[in-house]
Amino acid sequence: MLPESTNGTGGTSGGLAVPMAWLCAEYLADEVLRAAALVAPGSLEYRAGLRALALTVHLAEDPDRPPAGRIDEWLRHTAYDRPWPPWVEERLAGRRAAGGGGPDLALAETAWRRLRDTWILAADLDGREDADPGCPVDEGEQIWLPAWKLGLPLAHLSLHLR
């Protein structure tokens, strides 16, 4: 994890800590989602995708890995068959236990809480059991989903379209 910066105090105590790692992850997520142009910026879906992708980028942070390898890793973490929520919980717990969280960890935990606790009425992305294989999602059939369940596929698809 990159060290946190301060507001010009050169890292001395008493300065305001700036969550640079989180802000960079959020900026990158915003750029990817805007470039994909799948949903309108500012919409609930967009915010869910932004938080899901920013969390993935932030928690999978490995500054030694080349950029292409990082994108592949983000794609793996956001894939449909991956257990993303347990991975997020595990990584957040690891950061808390290491004691190196600071304001980056606080923002990441807030994003996760919002994704987990906000529910959105949307098409059933898991589809019906008796659905036609050519059209597994009936957009007219809506259910309540936690925001991460809508944001994660949006993040994944946006990464593919980058």
PDB file of N, CA, C and O in Angstrom, residues 52-96:
ATOM      1  N   ALA A  52     -17.859  -0.338  -6.316  1.00  0.00           N
ATOM      2  CA  ALA A  52     -17.379  -1.720  -6.475  1.00  0.00           C
ATOM      3  C   ALA A  52     -16.012  -1.752  -7.150  1.00  0.00           C
ATOM      4  O   ALA A  52     -15.110  -2.467  -6.706  1.00  0.00           O
ATOM      5  N   LEU A  53     -15.852  -0.962  -8.196  1.00  0.00           N
ATOM      6  CA  LEU A  53     -14.569  -0.965  -8.899  1.00  0.00           C
ATOM      7  C   LEU A  53     -13.483  -0.292  -8.059  1.00  0.00           C
ATOM      8  O   LEU A  53     -12.360  -0.782  -7.993  1.00  0.00           O
ATOM      9  N   ALA A  54     -13.799   0.808  -7.394  1.00  0.00           N
ATOM     10  CA  ALA A  54     -12.811   1.481  -6.543  1.00  0.00           C
ATOM     11  C   ALA A  54     -12.361   0.556  -5.411  1.00  0.00           C
ATOM     12  O   ALA A  54     -11.163   0.484  -5.101  1.00  0.00           O
ATOM     13  N   LEU A  55     -13.286  -0.166  -4.813  1.00  0.00           N
ATOM     14  CA  LEU A  55     -12.917  -1.129  -3.762  1.00  0.00           C
ATOM     15  C   LEU A  55     -12.009  -2.215  -4.314  1.00  0.00           C
ATOM     16  O   LEU A  55     -11.020  -2.577  -3.679  1.00  0.00           O
ATOM     17  N   THR A  56     -12.351  -2.722  -5.480  1.00  0.00           N
ATOM     18  CA  THR A  56     -11.530  -3.776  -6.093  1.00  0.00           C
ATOM     19  C   THR A  56     -10.126  -3.266  -6.373  1.00  0.00           C
ATOM     20  O   THR A  56      -9.142  -3.925  -6.035  1.00  0.00           O
ATOM     21  N   VAL A  57     -10.026  -2.091  -6.969  1.00  0.00           N
ATOM     22  CA  VAL A  57      -8.720  -1.511  -7.288  1.00  0.00           C
ATOM     23  C   VAL A  57      -7.925  -1.268  -6.007  1.00  0.00           C
ATOM     24  O   VAL A  57      -6.755  -1.621  -5.905  1.00  0.00           O
ATOM     25  N   HIS A  58      -8.575  -0.683  -5.023  1.00  0.00           N
ATOM     26  CA  HIS A  58      -7.893  -0.340  -3.769  1.00  0.00           C
ATOM     27  C   HIS A  58      -7.435  -1.581  -2.994  1.00  0.00           C
ATOM     28  O   HIS A  58      -6.307  -1.634  -2.512  1.00  0.00           O
ATOM     29  N   LEU A  59      -8.301  -2.575  -2.908  1.00  0.00           N
ATOM     30  CA  LEU A  59      -7.969  -3.755  -2.105  1.00  0.00           C
ATOM     31  C   LEU A  59      -7.037  -4.721  -2.824  1.00  0.00           C
ATOM     32  O   LEU A  59      -6.382  -5.538  -2.172  1.00  0.00           O
ATOM     33  N   ALA A  60      -6.963  -4.647  -4.138  1.00  0.00           N
ATOM     34  CA  ALA A  60      -6.065  -5.521  -4.888  1.00  0.00           C
ATOM     35  C   ALA A  60      -4.749  -4.819  -5.195  1.00  0.00           C
ATOM     36  O   ALA A  60      -3.957  -5.319  -5.975  1.00  0.00           O
ATOM     37  N   GLU A  61      -4.540  -3.686  -4.570  1.00  0.00           N
ATOM     38  CA  GLU A  61      -3.373  -2.857  -4.865  1.00  0.00           C
ATOM     39  C   GLU A  61      -2.065  -3.624  -4.704  1.00  0.00           C
ATOM     40  O   GLU A  61      -1.795  -4.212  -3.661  1.00  0.00           O
ATOM     41  N   ASP A  62      -1.287  -3.611  -5.784  1.00  0.00           N
ATOM     42  CA  ASP A  62       0.051  -4.222  -5.779  1.00  0.00           C
ATOM     43  C   ASP A  62       0.920  -3.359  -6.678  1.00  0.00           C
ATOM     44  O   ASP A  62       0.950  -3.560  -7.891  1.00  0.00           O
ATOM     45  N   PRO A  63       1.623  -2.379  -6.096  1.00  0.00           N
ATOM     46  CA  PRO A  63       2.374  -1.436  -6.916  1.00  0.00           C
ATOM     47  C   PRO A  63       3.505  -2.081  -7.725  1.00  0.00           C
ATOM     48  O   PRO A  63       3.992  -1.495  -8.680  1.00  0.00           O
ATOM     49  N   ASP A  64       3.922  -3.290  -7.366  1.00  0.00           N
ATOM     50  CA  ASP A  64       5.004  -3.952  -8.094  1.00  0.00           C
ATOM     51  C   ASP A  64       4.530  -4.630  -9.371  1.00  0.00           C
ATOM     52  O   ASP A  64       5.329  -4.991 -10.220  1.00  0.00           O
ATOM     53  N   ARG A  65       3.242  -4.837  -9.498  1.00  0.00           N
ATOM     54  CA  ARG A  65       2.684  -5.517 -10.674  1.00  0.00           C
ATOM     55  C   ARG A  65       2.533  -4.509 -11.815  1.00  0.00           C
ATOM     56  O   ARG A  65       2.102  -3.387 -11.595  1.00  0.00           O
ATOM     57  N   PRO A  66       2.852  -4.900 -13.050  1.00  0.00           N
ATOM     58  CA  PRO A  66       2.671  -3.986 -14.189  1.00  0.00           C
ATOM     59  C   PRO A  66       1.188  -3.689 -14.405  1.00  0.00           C
ATOM     60  O   PRO A  66       0.328  -4.495 -14.034  1.00  0.00           O
ATOM     61  N   PRO A  67       0.866  -2.525 -14.991  1.00  0.00           N
ATOM     62  CA  PRO A  67      -0.541  -2.134 -15.170  1.00  0.00           C
ATOM     63  C   PRO A  67      -1.396  -3.187 -15.856  1.00  0.00           C
ATOM     64  O   PRO A  67      -2.524  -3.425 -15.447  1.00  0.00           O
ATOM     65  N   ALA A  68      -0.892  -3.836 -16.895  1.00  0.00           N
ATOM     66  CA  ALA A  68      -1.694  -4.854 -17.593  1.00  0.00           C
ATOM     67  C   ALA A  68      -2.054  -5.999 -16.654  1.00  0.00           C
ATOM     68  O   ALA A  68      -3.161  -6.524 -16.691  1.00  0.00           O
ATOM     69  N   GLY A  69      -1.131  -6.398 -15.806  1.00  0.00           N
ATOM     70  CA  GLY A  69      -1.400  -7.460 -14.839  1.00  0.00           C
ATOM     71  C   GLY A  69      -2.436  -7.048 -13.814  1.00  0.00           C
ATOM     72  O   GLY A  69      -3.227  -7.867 -13.347  1.00  0.00           O
ATOM     73  N   ARG A  70      -2.458  -5.774 -13.457  1.00  0.00           N
ATOM     74  CA  ARG A  70      -3.443  -5.288 -12.484  1.00  0.00           C
ATOM     75  C   ARG A  70      -4.849  -5.352 -13.075  1.00  0.00           C
ATOM     76  O   ARG A  70      -5.783  -5.741 -12.386  1.00  0.00           O
ATOM     77  N   ILE A  71      -4.986  -4.972 -14.332  1.00  0.00           N
ATOM     78  CA  ILE A  71      -6.312  -5.006 -14.956  1.00  0.00           C
ATOM     79  C   ILE A  71      -6.809  -6.443 -15.029  1.00  0.00           C
ATOM     80  O   ILE A  71      -7.980  -6.710 -14.747  1.00  0.00           O
ATOM     81  N   ASP A  72      -5.945  -7.366 -15.366  1.00  0.00           N
ATOM     82  CA  ASP A  72      -6.327  -8.783 -15.388  1.00  0.00           C
ATOM     83  C   ASP A  72      -6.774  -9.237 -14.004  1.00  0.00           C
ATOM     84  O   ASP A  72      -7.747  -9.987 -13.868  1.00  0.00           O
ATOM     85  N   GLU A  73      -6.077  -8.787 -12.973  1.00  0.00           N
ATOM     86  CA  GLU A  73      -6.458  -9.152 -11.603  1.00  0.00           C
ATOM     87  C   GLU A  73      -7.812  -8.559 -11.239  1.00  0.00           C
ATOM     88  O   GLU A  73      -8.653  -9.227 -10.641  1.00  0.00           O
ATOM     89  N   TRP A  74      -8.058  -7.309 -11.613  1.00  0.00           N
ATOM     90  CA  TRP A  74      -9.357  -6.686 -11.329  1.00  0.00           C
ATOM     91  C   TRP A  74     -10.470  -7.425 -12.047  1.00  0.00           C
ATOM     92  O   TRP A  74     -11.557  -7.618 -11.489  1.00  0.00           O
ATOM     93  N   LEU A  75     -10.210  -7.850 -13.271  1.00  0.00           N
ATOM     94  CA  LEU A  75     -11.210  -8.624 -14.015  1.00  0.00           C
ATOM     95  C   LEU A  75     -11.504  -9.950 -13.303  1.00  0.00           C
ATOM     96  O   LEU A  75     -12.658 -10.366 -13.219  1.00  0.00           O
ATOM     97  N   ARG A  76     -10.458 -10.601 -12.802  1.00  0.00           N
ATOM     98  CA  ARG A  76     -10.671 -11.864 -12.074  1.00  0.00           C
ATOM     99  C   ARG A  76     -11.498 -11.636 -10.817  1.00  0.00           C
ATOM    100  O   ARG A  76     -12.396 -12.418 -10.503  1.00  0.00           O
ATOM    101  N   HIS A  77     -11.201 -10.577 -10.070  1.00  0.00           N
ATOM    102  CA  HIS A  77     -11.927 -10.329  -8.820  1.00  0.00           C
ATOM    103  C   HIS A  77     -13.381  -9.934  -9.054  1.00  0.00           C
ATOM    104  O   HIS A  77     -14.233 -10.211  -8.212  1.00  0.00           O
ATOM    105  N   THR A  78     -13.671  -9.283 -10.173  1.00  0.00           N
ATOM    106  CA  THR A  78     -15.037  -8.835 -10.437  1.00  0.00           C
ATOM    107  C   THR A  78     -15.843  -9.833 -11.260  1.00  0.00           C
ATOM    108  O   THR A  78     -17.009  -9.582 -11.559  1.00  0.00           O
ATOM    109  N   ALA A  79     -15.246 -10.964 -11.624  1.00  0.00           N
ATOM    110  CA  ALA A  79     -15.940 -11.968 -12.436  1.00  0.00           C
ATOM    111  C   ALA A  79     -17.156 -12.526 -11.692  1.00  0.00           C
ATOM    112  O   ALA A  79     -17.174 -12.596 -10.465  1.00  0.00           O
ATOM    113  N   TYR A  80     -18.138 -12.942 -12.452  1.00  0.00           N
ATOM    114  CA  TYR A  80     -19.419 -13.396 -11.904  1.00  0.00           C
ATOM    115  C   TYR A  80     -19.269 -14.566 -10.935  1.00  0.00           C
ATOM    116  O   TYR A  80     -19.955 -14.622  -9.923  1.00  0.00           O
ATOM    117  N   ASP A  81     -18.380 -15.483 -11.233  1.00  0.00           N
ATOM    118  CA  ASP A  81     -18.281 -16.699 -10.416  1.00  0.00           C
ATOM    119  C   ASP A  81     -17.361 -16.546  -9.208  1.00  0.00           C
ATOM    120  O   ASP A  81     -17.105 -17.521  -8.511  1.00  0.00           O
ATOM    121  N   ARG A  82     -16.871 -15.356  -8.956  1.00  0.00           N
ATOM    122  CA  ARG A  82     -15.966 -15.136  -7.826  1.00  0.00           C
ATOM    123  C   ARG A  82     -16.751 -14.712  -6.580  1.00  0.00           C
ATOM    124  O   ARG A  82     -17.721 -13.967  -6.674  1.00  0.00           O
ATOM    125  N   PRO A  83     -16.309 -15.138  -5.400  1.00  0.00           N
ATOM    126  CA  PRO A  83     -16.964 -14.719  -4.146  1.00  0.00           C
ATOM    127  C   PRO A  83     -16.440 -13.343  -3.718  1.00  0.00           C
ATOM    128  O   PRO A  83     -15.627 -13.219  -2.814  1.00  0.00           O
ATOM    129  N   TRP A  84     -16.899 -12.296  -4.378  1.00  0.00           N
ATOM    130  CA  TRP A  84     -16.385 -10.954  -4.151  1.00  0.00           C
ATOM    131  C   TRP A  84     -16.635 -10.419  -2.741  1.00  0.00           C
ATOM    132  O   TRP A  84     -15.700  -9.913  -2.117  1.00  0.00           O
ATOM    133  N   PRO A  85     -17.860 -10.502  -2.176  1.00  0.00           N
ATOM    134  CA  PRO A  85     -18.072  -9.953  -0.826  1.00  0.00           C
ATOM    135  C   PRO A  85     -17.144 -10.557   0.233  1.00  0.00           C
ATOM    136  O   PRO A  85     -16.561  -9.795   1.028  1.00  0.00           O
ATOM    137  N   PRO A  86     -16.950 -11.885   0.273  1.00  0.00           N
ATOM    138  CA  PRO A  86     -16.013 -12.411   1.276  1.00  0.00           C
ATOM    139  C   PRO A  86     -14.583 -11.919   1.049  1.00  0.00           C
ATOM    140  O   PRO A  86     -13.841 -11.681   2.005  1.00  0.00           O
ATOM    141  N   TRP A  87     -14.207 -11.753  -0.209  1.00  0.00           N
ATOM    142  CA  TRP A  87     -12.869 -11.243  -0.515  1.00  0.00           C
ATOM    143  C   TRP A  87     -12.708  -9.820   0.024  1.00  0.00           C
ATOM    144  O   TRP A  87     -11.690  -9.490   0.633  1.00  0.00           O
ATOM    145  N   VAL A  88     -13.732  -8.984  -0.178  1.00  0.00           N
ATOM    146  CA  VAL A  88     -13.689  -7.598   0.327  1.00  0.00           C
ATOM    147  C   VAL A  88     -13.586  -7.610   1.847  1.00  0.00           C
ATOM    148  O   VAL A  88     -12.741  -6.916   2.427  1.00  0.00           O
ATOM    149  N   GLU A  89     -14.448  -8.400   2.503  1.00  0.00           N
ATOM    150  CA  GLU A  89     -14.426  -8.467   3.970  1.00  0.00           C
ATOM    151  C   GLU A  89     -13.058  -8.917   4.484  1.00  0.00           C
ATOM    152  O   GLU A  89     -12.526  -8.360   5.444  1.00  0.00           O
ATOM    153  N   GLU A  90     -12.488  -9.922   3.832  1.00  0.00           N
ATOM    154  CA  GLU A  90     -11.182 -10.459   4.239  1.00  0.00           C
ATOM    155  C   GLU A  90     -10.078  -9.410   4.090  1.00  0.00           C
ATOM    156  O   GLU A  90      -9.248  -9.236   4.977  1.00  0.00           O
ATOM    157  N   ARG A  91     -10.078  -8.709   2.961  1.00  0.00           N
ATOM    158  CA  ARG A  91      -9.052  -7.686   2.726  1.00  0.00           C
ATOM    159  C   ARG A  91      -9.197  -6.507   3.692  1.00  0.00           C
ATOM    160  O   ARG A  91      -8.202  -5.997   4.198  1.00  0.00           O
ATOM    161  N   LEU A  92     -10.440  -6.088   3.951  1.00  0.00           N
ATOM    162  CA  LEU A  92     -10.654  -4.991   4.906  1.00  0.00           C
ATOM    163  C   LEU A  92     -10.211  -5.404   6.305  1.00  0.00           C
ATOM    164  O   LEU A  92      -9.559  -4.621   7.017  1.00  0.00           O
ATOM    165  N   ALA A  93     -10.544  -6.631   6.700  1.00  0.00           N
ATOM    166  CA  ALA A  93     -10.130  -7.130   8.017  1.00  0.00           C
ATOM    167  C   ALA A  93      -8.612  -7.192   8.110  1.00  0.00           C
ATOM    168  O   ALA A  93      -8.029  -6.848   9.149  1.00  0.00           O
ATOM    169  N   GLY A  94      -7.958  -7.612   7.040  1.00  0.00           N
ATOM    170  CA  GLY A  94      -6.501  -7.665   7.018  1.00  0.00           C
ATOM    171  C   GLY A  94      -5.881  -6.291   7.182  1.00  0.00           C
ATOM    172  O   GLY A  94      -4.886  -6.113   7.895  1.00  0.00           O
ATOM    173  N   ARG A  95      -6.471  -5.295   6.544  1.00  0.00           N
ATOM    174  CA  ARG A  95      -5.963  -3.917   6.673  1.00  0.00           C
ATOM    175  C   ARG A  95      -6.175  -3.392   8.090  1.00  0.00           C
ATOM    176  O   ARG A  95      -5.316  -2.706   8.633  1.00  0.00           O
ATOM    177  N   ARG A  96      -7.350  -3.729   8.671  1.00  0.00           N
ATOM    178  CA  ARG A  96      -7.610  -3.294  10.057  1.00  0.00           C
ATOM    179  C   ARG A  96      -6.610  -3.936  11.005  1.00  0.00           C
ATOM    180  O   ARG A  96      -6.061  -3.279  11.886  1.00  0.00           O
TER     181      ARG A  96
END
